[in-house]
PDB file of N, CA and C in Angstrom:
ATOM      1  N   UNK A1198       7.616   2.568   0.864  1.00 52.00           N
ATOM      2  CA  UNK A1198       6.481   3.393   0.524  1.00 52.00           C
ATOM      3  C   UNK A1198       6.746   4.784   1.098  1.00 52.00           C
ATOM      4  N   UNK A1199       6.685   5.959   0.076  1.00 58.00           N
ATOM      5  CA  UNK A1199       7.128   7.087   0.893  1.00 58.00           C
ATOM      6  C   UNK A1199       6.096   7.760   1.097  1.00 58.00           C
ATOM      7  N   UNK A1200       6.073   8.459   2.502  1.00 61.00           N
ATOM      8  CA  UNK A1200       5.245   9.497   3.231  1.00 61.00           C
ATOM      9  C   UNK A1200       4.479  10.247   2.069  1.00 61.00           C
ATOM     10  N   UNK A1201       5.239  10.847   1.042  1.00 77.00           N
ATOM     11  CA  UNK A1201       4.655  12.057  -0.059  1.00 77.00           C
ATOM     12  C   UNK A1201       3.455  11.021  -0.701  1.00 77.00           C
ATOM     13  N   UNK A1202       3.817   9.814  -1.495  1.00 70.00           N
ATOM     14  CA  UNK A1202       3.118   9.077  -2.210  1.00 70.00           C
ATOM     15  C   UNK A1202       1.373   9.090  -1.147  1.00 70.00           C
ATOM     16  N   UNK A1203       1.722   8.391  -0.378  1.00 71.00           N
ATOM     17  CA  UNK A1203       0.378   8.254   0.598  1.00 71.00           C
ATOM     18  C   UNK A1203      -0.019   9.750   0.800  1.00 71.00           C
ATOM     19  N   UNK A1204       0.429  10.604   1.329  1.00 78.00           N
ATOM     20  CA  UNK A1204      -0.463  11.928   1.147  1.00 78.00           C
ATOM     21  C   UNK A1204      -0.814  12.377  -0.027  1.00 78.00           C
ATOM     22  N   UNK A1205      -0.230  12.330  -0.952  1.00 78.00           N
ATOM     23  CA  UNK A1205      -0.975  12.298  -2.449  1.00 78.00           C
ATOM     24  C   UNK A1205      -2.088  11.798  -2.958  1.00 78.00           C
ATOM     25  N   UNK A1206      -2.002  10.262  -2.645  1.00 74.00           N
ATOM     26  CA  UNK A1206      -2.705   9.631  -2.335  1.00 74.00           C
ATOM     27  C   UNK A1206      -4.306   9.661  -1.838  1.00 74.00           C
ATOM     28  N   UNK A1207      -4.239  10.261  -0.647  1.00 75.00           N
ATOM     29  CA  UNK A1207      -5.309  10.254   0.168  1.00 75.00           C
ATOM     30  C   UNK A1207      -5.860  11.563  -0.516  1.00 75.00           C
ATOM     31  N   UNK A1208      -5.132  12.810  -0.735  1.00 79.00           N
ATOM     32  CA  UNK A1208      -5.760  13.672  -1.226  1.00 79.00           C
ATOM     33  C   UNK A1208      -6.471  13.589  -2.929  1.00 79.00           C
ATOM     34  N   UNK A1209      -5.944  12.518  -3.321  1.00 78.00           N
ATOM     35  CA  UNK A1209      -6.534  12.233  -4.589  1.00 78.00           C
ATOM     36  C   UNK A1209      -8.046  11.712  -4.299  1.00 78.00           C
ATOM     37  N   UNK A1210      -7.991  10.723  -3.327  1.00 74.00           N
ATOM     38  CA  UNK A1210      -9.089   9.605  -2.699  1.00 74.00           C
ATOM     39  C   UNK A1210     -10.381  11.033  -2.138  1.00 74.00           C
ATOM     40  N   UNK A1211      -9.488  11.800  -1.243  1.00 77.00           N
ATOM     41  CA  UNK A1211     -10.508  13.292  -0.876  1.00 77.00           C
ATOM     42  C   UNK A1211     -11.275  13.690  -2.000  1.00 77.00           C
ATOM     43  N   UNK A1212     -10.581  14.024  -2.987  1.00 78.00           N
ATOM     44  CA  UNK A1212     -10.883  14.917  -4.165  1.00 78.00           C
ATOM     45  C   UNK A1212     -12.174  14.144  -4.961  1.00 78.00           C
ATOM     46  N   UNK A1213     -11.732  12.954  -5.245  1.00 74.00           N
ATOM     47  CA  UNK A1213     -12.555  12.032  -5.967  1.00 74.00           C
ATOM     48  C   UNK A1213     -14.200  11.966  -5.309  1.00 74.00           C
ATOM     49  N   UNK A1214     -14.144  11.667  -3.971  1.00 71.00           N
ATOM     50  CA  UNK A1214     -15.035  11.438  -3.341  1.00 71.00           C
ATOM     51  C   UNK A1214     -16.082  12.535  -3.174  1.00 71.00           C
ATOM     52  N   UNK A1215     -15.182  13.666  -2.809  1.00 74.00           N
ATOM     53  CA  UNK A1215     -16.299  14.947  -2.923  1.00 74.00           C
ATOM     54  C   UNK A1215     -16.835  15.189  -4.337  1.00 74.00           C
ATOM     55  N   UNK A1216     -16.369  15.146  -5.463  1.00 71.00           N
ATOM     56  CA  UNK A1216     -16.882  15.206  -6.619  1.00 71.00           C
ATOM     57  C   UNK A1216     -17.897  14.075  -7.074  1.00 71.00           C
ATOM     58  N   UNK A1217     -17.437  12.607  -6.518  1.00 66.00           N
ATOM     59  CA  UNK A1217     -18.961  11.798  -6.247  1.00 66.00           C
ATOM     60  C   UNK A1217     -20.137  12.271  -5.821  1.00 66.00           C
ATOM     61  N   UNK A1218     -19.967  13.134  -5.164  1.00 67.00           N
ATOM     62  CA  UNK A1218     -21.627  13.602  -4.441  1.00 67.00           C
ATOM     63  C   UNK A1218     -22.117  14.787  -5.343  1.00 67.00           C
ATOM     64  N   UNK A1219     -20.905  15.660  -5.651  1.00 64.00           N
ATOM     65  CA  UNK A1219     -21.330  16.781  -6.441  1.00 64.00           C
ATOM     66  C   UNK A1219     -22.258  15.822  -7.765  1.00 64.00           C
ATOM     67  N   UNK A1220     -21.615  15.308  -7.957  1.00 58.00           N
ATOM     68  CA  UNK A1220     -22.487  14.843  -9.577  1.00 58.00           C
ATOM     69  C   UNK A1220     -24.179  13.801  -8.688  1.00 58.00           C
ATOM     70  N   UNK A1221     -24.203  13.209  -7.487  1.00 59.00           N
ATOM     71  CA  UNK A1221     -25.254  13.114  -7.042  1.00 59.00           C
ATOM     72  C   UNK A1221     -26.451  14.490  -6.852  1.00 59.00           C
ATOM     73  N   UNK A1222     -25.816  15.083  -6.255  1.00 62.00           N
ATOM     74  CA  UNK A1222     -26.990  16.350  -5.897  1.00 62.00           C
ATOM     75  C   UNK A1222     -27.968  16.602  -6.968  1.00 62.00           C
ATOM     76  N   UNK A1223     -27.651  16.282  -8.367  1.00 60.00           N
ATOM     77  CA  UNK A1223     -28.252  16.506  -9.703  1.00 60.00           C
ATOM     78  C   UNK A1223     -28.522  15.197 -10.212  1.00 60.00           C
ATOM     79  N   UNK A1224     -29.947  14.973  -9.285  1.00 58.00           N
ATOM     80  CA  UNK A1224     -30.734  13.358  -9.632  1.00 58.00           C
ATOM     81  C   UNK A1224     -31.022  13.489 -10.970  1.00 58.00           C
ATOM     82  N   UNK A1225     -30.739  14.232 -11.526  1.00 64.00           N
ATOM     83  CA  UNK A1225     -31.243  13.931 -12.919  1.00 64.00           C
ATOM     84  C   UNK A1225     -30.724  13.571 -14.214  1.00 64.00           C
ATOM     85  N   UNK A1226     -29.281  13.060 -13.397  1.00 68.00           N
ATOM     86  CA  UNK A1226     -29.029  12.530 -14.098  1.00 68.00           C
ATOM     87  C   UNK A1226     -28.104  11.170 -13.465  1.00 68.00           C
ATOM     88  N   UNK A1227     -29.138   9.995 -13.475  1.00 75.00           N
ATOM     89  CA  UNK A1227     -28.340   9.555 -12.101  1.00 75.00           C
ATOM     90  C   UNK A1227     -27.407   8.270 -12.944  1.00 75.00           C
ATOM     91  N   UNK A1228     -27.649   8.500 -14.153  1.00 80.00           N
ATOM     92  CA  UNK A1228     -26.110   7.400 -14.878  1.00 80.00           C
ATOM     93  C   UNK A1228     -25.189   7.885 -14.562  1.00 80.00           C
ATOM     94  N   UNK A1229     -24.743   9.163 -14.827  1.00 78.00           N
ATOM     95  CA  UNK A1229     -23.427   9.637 -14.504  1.00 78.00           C
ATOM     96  C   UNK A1229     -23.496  10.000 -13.265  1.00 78.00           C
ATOM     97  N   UNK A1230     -24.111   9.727 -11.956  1.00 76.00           N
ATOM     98  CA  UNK A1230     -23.883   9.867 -10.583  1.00 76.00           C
ATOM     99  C   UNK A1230     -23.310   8.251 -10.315  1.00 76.00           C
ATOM    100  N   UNK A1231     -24.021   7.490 -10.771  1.00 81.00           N
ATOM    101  CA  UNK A1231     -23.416   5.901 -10.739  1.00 81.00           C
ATOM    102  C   UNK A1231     -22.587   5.666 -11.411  1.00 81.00           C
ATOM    103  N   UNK A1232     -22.033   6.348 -12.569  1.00 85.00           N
ATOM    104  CA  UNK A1232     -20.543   5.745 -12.895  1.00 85.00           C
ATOM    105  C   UNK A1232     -19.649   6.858 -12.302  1.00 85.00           C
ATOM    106  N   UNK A1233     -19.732   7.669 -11.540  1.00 81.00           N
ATOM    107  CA  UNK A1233     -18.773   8.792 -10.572  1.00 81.00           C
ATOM    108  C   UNK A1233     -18.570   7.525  -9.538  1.00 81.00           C
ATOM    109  N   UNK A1234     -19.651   6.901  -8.914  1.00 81.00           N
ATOM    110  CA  UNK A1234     -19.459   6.204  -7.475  1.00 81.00           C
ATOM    111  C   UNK A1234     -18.775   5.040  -7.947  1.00 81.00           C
ATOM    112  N   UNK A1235     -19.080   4.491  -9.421  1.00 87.00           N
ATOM    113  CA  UNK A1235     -18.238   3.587  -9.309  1.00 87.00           C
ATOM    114  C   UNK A1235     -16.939   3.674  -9.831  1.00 87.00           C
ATOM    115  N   UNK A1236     -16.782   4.536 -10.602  1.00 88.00           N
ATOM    116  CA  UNK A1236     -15.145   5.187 -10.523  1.00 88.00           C
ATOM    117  C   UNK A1236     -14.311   5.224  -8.850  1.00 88.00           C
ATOM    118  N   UNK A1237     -15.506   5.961  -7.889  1.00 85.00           N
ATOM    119  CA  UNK A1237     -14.286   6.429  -6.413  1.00 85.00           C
ATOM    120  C   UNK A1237     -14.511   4.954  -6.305  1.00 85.00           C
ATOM    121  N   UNK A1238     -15.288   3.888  -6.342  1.00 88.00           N
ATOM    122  CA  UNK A1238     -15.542   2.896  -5.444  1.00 88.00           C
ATOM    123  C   UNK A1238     -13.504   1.722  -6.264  1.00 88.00           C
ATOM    124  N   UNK A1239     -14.294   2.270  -7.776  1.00 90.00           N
ATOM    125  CA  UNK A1239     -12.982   1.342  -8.526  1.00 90.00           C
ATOM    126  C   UNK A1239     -11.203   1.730  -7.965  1.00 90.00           C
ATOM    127  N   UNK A1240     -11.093   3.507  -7.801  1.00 87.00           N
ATOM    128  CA  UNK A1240      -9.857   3.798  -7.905  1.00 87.00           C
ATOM    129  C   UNK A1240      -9.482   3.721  -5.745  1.00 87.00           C
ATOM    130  N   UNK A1241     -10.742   3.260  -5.302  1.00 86.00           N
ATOM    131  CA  UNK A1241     -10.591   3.493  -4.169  1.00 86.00           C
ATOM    132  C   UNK A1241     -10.021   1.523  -3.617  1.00 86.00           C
ATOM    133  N   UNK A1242     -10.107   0.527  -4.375  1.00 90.00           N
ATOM    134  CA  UNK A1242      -9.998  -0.719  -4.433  1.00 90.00           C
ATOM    135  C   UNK A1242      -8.620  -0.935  -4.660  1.00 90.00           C
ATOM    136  N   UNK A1243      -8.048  -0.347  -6.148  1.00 90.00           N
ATOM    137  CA  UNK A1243      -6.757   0.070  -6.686  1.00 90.00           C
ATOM    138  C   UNK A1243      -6.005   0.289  -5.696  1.00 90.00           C
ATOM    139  N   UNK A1244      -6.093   1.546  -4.939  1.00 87.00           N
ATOM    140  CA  UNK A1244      -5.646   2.360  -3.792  1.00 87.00           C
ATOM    141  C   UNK A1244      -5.101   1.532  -3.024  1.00 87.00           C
ATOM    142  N   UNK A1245      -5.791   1.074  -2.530  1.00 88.00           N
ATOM    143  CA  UNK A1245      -5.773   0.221  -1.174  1.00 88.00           C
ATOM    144  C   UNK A1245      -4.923  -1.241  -1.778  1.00 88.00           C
ATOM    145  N   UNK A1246      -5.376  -1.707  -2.844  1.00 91.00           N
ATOM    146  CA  UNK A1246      -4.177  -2.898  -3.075  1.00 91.00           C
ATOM    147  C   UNK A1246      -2.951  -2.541  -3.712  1.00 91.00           C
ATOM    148  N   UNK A1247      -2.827  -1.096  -3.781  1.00 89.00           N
ATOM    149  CA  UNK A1247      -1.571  -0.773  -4.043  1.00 89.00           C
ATOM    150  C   UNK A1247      -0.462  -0.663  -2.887  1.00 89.00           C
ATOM    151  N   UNK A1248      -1.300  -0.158  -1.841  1.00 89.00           N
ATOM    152  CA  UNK A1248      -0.763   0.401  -0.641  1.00 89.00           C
ATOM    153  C   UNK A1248      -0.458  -1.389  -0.105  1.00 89.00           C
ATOM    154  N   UNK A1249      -1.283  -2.529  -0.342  1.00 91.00           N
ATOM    155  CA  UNK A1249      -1.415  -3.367   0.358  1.00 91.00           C
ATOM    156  C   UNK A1249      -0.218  -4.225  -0.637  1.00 91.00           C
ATOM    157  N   UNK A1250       0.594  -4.230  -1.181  1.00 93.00           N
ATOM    158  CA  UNK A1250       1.194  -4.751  -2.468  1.00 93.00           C
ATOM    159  C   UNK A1250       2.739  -4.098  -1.426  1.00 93.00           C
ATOM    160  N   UNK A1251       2.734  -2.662  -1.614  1.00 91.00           N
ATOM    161  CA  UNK A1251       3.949  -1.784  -1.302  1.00 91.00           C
ATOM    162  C   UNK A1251       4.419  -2.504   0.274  1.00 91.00           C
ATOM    163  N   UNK A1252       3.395  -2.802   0.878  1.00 91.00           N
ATOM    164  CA  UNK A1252       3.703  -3.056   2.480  1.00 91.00           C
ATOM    165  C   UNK A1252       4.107  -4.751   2.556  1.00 91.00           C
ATOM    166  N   UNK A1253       3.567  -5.244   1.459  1.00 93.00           N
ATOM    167  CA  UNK A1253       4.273  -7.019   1.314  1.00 93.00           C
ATOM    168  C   UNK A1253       5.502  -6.703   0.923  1.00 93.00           C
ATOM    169  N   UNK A1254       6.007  -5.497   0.054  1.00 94.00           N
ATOM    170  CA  UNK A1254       7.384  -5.685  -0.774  1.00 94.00           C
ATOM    171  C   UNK A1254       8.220  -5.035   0.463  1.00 94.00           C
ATOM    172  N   UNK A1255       7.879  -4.100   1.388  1.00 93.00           N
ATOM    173  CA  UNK A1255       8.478  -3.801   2.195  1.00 93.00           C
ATOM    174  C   UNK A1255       9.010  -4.915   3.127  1.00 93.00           C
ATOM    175  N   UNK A1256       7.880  -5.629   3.646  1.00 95.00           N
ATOM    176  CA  UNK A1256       7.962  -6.692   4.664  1.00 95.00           C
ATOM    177  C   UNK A1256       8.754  -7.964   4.327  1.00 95.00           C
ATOM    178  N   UNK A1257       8.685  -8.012   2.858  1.00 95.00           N
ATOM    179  CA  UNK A1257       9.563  -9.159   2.585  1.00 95.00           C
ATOM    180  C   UNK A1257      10.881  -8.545   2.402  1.00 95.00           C
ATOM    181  N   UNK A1258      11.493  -7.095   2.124  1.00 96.00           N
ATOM    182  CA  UNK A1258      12.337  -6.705   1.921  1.00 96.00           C
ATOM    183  C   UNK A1258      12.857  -7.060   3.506  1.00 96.00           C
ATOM    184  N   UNK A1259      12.789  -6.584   4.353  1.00 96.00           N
ATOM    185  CA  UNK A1259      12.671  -6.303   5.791  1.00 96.00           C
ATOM    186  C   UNK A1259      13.441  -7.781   6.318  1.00 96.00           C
ATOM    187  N   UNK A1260      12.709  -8.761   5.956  1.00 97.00           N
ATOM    188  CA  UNK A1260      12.684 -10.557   7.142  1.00 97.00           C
ATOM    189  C   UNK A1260      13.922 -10.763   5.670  1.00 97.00           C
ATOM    190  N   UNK A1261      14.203 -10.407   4.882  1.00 97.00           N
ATOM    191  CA  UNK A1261      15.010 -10.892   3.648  1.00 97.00           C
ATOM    192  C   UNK A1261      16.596 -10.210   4.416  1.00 97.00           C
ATOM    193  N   UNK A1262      16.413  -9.060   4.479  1.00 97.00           N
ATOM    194  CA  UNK A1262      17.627  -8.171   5.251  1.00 97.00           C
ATOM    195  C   UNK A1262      17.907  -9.254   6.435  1.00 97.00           C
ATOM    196  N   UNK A1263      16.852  -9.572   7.073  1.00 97.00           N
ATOM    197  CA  UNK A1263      17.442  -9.952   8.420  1.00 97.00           C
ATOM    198  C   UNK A1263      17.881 -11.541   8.387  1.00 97.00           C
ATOM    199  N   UNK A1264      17.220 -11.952   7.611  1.00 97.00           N
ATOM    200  CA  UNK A1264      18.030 -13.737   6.872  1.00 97.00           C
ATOM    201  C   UNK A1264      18.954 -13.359   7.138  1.00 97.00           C
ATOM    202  N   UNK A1265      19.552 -12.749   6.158  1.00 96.00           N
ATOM    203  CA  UNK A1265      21.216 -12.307   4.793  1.00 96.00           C
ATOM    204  C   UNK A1265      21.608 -12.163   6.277  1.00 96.00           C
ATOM    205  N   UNK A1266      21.528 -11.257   7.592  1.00 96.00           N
ATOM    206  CA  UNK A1266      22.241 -10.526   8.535  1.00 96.00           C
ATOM    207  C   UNK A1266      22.274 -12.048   9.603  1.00 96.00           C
ATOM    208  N   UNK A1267      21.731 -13.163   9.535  1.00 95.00           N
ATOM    209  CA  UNK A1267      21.710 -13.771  10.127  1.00 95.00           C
ATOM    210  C   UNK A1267      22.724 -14.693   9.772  1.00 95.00           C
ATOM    211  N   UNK A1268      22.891 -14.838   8.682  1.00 94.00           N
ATOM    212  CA  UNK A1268      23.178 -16.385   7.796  1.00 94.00           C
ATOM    213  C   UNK A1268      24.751 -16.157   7.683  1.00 94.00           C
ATOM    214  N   UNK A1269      25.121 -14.394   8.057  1.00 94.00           N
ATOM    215  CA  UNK A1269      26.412 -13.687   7.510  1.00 94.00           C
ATOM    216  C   UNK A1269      26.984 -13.940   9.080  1.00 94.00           C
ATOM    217  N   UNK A1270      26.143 -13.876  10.233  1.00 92.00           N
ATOM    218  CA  UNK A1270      26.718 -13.696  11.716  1.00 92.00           C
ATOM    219  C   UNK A1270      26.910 -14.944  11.847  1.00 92.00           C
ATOM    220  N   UNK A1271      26.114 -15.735  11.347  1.00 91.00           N
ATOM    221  CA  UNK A1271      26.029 -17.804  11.973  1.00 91.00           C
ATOM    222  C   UNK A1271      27.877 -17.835  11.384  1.00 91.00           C
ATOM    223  N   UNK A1272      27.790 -17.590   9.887  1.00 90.00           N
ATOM    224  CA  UNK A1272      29.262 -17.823   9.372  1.00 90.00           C
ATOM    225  C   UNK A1272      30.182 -17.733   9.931  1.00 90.00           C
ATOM    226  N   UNK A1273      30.241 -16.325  10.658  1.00 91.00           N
ATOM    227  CA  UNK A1273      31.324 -16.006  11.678  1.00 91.00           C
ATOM    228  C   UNK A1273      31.664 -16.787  12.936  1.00 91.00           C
ATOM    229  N   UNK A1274      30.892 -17.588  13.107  1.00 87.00           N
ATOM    230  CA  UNK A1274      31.314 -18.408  14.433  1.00 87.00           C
ATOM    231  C   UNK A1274      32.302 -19.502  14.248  1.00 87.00           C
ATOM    232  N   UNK A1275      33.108 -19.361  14.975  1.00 84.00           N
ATOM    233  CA  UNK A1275      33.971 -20.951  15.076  1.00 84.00           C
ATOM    234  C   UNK A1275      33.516 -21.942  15.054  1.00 84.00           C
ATOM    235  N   UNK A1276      33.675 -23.494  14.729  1.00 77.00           N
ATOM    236  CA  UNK A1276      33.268 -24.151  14.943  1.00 77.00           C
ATOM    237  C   UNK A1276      33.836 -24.729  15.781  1.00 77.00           C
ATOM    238  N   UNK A1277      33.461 -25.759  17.015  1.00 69.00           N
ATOM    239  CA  UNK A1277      33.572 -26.085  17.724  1.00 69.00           C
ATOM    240  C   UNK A1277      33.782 -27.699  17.507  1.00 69.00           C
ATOM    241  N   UNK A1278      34.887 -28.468  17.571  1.00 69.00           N
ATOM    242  CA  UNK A1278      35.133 -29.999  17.110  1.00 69.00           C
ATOM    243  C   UNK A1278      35.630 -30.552  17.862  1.00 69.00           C
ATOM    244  N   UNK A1279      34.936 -31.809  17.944  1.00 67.00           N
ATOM    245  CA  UNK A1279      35.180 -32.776  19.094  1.00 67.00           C
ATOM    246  C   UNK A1279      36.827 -33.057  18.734  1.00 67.00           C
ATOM    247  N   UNK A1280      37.623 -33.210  19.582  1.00 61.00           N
ATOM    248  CA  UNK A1280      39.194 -34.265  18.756  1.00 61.00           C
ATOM    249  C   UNK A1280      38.883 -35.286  19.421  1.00 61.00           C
TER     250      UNK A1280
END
């Protein structure tokens, strides 16, 4: 997951959110203040199981590396036989 993506990210999540309230301040029209909130509420769900998706593929990337680095060092050992 790279650094740029998540600050993008968050500033998208900023952006969204302040424009939720802007369309509140004008009760008069409060359908489109409730489908603004539930837009940030929808892309703000997205967000977060995207980020939460990227950090499983990392983590399994991660314990997967260290198998392979394990399974490659066990190989290398002599074996040791009774005569």
């Amino acid at each position: 997951m790279s650094k740029n993506w998540f600050e993008d990210y968050q500033q998208q999540w900023l952006d969204t959110w302040k424009n939720s309230f802007d369309s509140i301040k004008d009760l008069s029209n409060t359908s489109e203040a409730m489908t603004k909130a539930l837009d940030f509420q929808q892309e703000t769900v997205n967000g977060t199981l995207k980020i939460q998706q990227e950090a499983l593929e990392t983590i399994a990337t991660v314990q997967k590396q260290w198998w392979d680095s394990y399974f490659d060092w066990a190989k290398q050992i002599p074996l040791v036989t009774n005569k």
